[in-house]
mmCIF file of C-alpha atoms and ligand atoms in Angstrom:
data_model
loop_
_atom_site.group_PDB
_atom_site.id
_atom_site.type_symbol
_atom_site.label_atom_id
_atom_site.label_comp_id
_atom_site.label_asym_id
_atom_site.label_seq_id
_atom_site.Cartn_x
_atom_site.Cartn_y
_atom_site.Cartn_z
ATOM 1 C CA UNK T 1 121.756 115.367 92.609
ATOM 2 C CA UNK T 2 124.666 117.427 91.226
ATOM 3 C CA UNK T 3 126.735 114.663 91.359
ATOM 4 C CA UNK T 4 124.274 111.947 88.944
ATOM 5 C CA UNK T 5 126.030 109.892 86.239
ATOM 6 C CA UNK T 6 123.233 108.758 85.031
ATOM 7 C CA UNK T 7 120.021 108.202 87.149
ATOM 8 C CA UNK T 8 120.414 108.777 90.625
ATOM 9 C CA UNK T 9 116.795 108.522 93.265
ATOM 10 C CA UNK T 10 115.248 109.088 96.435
ATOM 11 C CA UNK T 11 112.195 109.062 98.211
ATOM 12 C CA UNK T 12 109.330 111.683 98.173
ATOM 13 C CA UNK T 13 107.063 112.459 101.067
ATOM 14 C CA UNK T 14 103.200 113.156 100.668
ATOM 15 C CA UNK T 15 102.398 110.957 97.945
ATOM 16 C CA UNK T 16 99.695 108.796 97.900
ATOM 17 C CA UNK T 17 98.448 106.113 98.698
ATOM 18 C CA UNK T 18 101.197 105.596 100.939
ATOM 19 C CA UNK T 19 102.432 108.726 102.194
ATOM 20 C CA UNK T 20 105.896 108.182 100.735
ATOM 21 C CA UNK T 21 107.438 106.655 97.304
ATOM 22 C CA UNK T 22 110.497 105.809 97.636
ATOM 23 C CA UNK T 23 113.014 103.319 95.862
ATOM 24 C CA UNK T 24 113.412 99.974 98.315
ATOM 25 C CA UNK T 25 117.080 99.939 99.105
ATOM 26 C CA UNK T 26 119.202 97.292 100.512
ATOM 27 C CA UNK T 27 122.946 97.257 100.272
ATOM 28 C CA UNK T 28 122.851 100.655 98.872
ATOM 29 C CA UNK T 29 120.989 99.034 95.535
ATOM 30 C CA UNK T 30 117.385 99.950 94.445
ATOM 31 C CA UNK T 31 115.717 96.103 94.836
ATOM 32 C CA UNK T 32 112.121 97.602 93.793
ATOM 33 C CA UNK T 33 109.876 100.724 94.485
ATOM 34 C CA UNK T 34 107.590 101.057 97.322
ATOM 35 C CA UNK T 35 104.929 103.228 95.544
ATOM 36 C CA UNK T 36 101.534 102.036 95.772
ATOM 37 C CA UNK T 37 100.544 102.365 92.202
ATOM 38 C CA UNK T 38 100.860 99.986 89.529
ATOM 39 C CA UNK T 39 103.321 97.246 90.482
ATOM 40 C CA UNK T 40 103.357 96.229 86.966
ATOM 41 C CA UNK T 41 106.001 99.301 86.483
ATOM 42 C CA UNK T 42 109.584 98.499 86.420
ATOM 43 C CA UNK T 43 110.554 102.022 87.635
ATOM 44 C CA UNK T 44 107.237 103.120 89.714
ATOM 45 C CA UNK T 45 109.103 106.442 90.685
ATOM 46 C CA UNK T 46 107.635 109.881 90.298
ATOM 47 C CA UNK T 47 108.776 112.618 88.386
ATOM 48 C CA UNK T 48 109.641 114.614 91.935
ATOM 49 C CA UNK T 49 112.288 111.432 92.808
ATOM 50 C CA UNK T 50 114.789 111.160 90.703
ATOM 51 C CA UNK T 51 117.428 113.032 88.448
ATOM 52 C CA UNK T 52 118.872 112.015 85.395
ATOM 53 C CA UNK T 53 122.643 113.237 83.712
ATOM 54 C CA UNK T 54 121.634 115.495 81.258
ATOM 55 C CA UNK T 55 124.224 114.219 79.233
ATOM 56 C CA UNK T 56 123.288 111.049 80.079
ATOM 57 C CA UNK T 57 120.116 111.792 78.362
ATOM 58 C CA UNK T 58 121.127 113.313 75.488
ATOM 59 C CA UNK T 59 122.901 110.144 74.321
ATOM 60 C CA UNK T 60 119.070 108.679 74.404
ATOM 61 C CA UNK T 61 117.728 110.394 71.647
ATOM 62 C CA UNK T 62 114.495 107.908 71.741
ATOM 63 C CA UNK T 63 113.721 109.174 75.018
ATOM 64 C CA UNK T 64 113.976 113.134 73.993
ATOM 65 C CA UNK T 65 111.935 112.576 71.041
ATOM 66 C CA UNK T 66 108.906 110.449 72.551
ATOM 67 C CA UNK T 67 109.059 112.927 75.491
ATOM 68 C CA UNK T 68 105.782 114.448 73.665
ATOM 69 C CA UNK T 69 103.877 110.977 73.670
ATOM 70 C CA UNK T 70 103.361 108.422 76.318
ATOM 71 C CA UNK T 71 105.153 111.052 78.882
ATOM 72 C CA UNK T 72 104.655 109.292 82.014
ATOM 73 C CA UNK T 73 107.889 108.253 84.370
ATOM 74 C CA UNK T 74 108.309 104.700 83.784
ATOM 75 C CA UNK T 75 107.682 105.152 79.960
ATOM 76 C CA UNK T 76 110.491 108.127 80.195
ATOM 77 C CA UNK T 77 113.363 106.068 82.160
ATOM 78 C CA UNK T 78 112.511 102.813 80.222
ATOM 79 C CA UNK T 79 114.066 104.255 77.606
ATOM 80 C CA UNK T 80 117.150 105.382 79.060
ATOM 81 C CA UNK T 81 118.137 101.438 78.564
ATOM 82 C CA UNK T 82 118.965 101.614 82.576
ATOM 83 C CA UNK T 83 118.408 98.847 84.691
ATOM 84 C CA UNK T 84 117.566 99.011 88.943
ATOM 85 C CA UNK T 85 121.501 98.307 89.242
ATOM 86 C CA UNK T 86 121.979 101.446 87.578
ATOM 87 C CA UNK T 87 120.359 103.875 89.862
ATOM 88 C CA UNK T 88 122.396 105.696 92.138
ATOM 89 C CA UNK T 89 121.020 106.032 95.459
ATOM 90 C CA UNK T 90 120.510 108.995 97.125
ATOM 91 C CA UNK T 91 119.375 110.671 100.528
ATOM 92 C CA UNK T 92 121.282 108.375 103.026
ATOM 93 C CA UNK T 93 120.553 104.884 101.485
ATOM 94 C CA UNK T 94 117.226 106.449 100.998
ATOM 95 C CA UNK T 95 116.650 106.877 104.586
ATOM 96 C CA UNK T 96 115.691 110.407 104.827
ATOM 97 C CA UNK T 97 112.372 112.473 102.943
ATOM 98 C CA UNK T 98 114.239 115.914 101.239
ATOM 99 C CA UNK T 99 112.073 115.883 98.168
ATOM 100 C CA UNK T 100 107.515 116.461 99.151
ATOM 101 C CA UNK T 101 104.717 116.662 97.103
ATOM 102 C CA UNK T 102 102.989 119.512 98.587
ATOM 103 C CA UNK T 103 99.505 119.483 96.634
ATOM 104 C CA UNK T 104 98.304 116.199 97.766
ATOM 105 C CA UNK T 105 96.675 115.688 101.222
ATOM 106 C CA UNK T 106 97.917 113.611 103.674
ATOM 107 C CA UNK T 107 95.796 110.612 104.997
ATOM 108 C CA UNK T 108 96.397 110.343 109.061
ATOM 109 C CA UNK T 109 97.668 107.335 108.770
ATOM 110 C CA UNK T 110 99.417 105.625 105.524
ATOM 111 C CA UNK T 111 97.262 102.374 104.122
ATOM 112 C CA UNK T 112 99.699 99.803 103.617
ATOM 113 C CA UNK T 113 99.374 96.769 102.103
ATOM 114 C CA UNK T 114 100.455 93.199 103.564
ATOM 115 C CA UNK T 115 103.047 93.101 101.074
ATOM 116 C CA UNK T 116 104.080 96.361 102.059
ATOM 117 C CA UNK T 117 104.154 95.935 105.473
ATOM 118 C CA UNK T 118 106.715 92.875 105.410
ATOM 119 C CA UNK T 119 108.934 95.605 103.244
ATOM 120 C CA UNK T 120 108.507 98.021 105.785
ATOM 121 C CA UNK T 121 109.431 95.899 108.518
ATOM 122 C CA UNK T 122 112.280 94.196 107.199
ATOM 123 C CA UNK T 123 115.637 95.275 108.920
ATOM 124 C CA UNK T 124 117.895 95.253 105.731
ATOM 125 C CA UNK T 125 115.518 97.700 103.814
ATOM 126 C CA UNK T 126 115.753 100.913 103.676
ATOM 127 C CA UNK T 127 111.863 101.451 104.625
ATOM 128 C CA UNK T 128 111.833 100.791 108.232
ATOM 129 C CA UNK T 129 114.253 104.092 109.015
ATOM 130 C CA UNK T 130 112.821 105.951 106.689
ATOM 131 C CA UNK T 131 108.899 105.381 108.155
ATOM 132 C CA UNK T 132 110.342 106.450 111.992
ATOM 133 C CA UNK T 133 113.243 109.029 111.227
ATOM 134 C CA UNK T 134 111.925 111.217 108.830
ATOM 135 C CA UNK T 135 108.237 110.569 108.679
ATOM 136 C CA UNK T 136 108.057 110.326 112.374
ATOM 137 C CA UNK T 137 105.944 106.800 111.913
ATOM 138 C CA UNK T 138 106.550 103.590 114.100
ATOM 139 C CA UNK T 139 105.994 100.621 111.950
ATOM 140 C CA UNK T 140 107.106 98.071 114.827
ATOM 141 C CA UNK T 141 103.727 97.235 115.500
ATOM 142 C CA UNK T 142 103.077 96.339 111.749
ATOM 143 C CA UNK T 143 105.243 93.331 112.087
ATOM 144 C CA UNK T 144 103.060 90.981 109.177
ATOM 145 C CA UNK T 145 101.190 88.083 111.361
ATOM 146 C CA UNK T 146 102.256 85.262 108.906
ATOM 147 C CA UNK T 147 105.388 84.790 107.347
ATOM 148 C CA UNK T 148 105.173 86.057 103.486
ATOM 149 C CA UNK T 149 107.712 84.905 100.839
ATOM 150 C CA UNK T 150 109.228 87.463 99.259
ATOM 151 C CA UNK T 151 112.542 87.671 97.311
ATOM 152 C CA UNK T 152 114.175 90.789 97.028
HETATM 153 C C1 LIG B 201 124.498 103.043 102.695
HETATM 154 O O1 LIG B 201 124.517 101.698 103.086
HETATM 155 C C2 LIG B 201 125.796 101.081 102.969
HETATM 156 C C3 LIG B 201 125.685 99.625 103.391
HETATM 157 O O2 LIG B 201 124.477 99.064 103.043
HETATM 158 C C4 LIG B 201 126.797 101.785 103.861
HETATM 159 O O3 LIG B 201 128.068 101.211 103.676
HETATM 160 C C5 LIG B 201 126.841 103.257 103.488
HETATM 161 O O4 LIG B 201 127.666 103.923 104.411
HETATM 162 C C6 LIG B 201 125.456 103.868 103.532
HETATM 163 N N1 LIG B 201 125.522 105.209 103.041
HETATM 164 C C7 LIG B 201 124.957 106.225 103.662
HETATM 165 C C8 LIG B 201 125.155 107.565 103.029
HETATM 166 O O5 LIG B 201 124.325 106.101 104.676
#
């Protein structure tokens, strides 16, 4: 975190609905956010996942001042004028959980979406690793049953 030019992420662990939000990484690039709330967000992050330069911030005077009004994340790093290219990944390739939510309760098992499940499968993301190495899920057996196009 220390070391954030301008917006750096990671995932978070006990957030709901899906047990984890986390940026989906391939190539060390954010390629979209694996959050289950609204996808219509461009940065569907929460507040606990991500850091931004506090100089970096200060140069954004818009986003200071509206702070007060409409204070919710994507609102707050839309106006940072930052695009997904900008956001400096953190937590091995966001791989690993260091960052949990601790006043939400855990379902036993994370519902996942068919969309989600093809994201959490695929080898080049970072979402597979981070389901089995840090939150100790195996999502092998949620290999999707039909083939769904998505381009990340
Ligand atoms: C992140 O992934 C890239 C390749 O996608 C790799 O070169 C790099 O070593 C990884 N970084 C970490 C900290 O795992």
């Amino acid at each position: 975190m220390r070391y954030t030019r301008k917006v750096s992420v990671w995932p978070v662990g006990l957030v709901q609905p899906l047990s984890v939000s986390t940026p989906i990484v391939k190539n060390s690039k954010v390629v979209g956010f694996h959050d289950g709330r609204s996808q219509a967000k461009k940065f569907a992050m929460r507040w606990t996942g991500f850091a931004v330069n506090i100089e970096f911030l200060l140069q954004h005077s818009k986003t200071v001042t509206s702070m007060v009004r409409n204070f919710d994340e994507d609102y707050f790093l839309q106006t940072l004028n930052i695009d997904l290219d900008d956001l400096e990944v953190k937590a091995n390739n966001c791989t690993q959980v260091l960052a949990w939510n601790t006043k939400t309760v855990q379902r036993k098992f994370p519902k996942v979406e068919h969309m989600y499940k093809y994201h959490l499968y695929h080898p080049d993301l970072n979402l597979r690793l981070l389901y089995q190495n840090t939150l100790g899920i195996n999502v092998s057996d949620w290999m999707p049953t039909k083939t769904t196009n998505i381009t990340l």
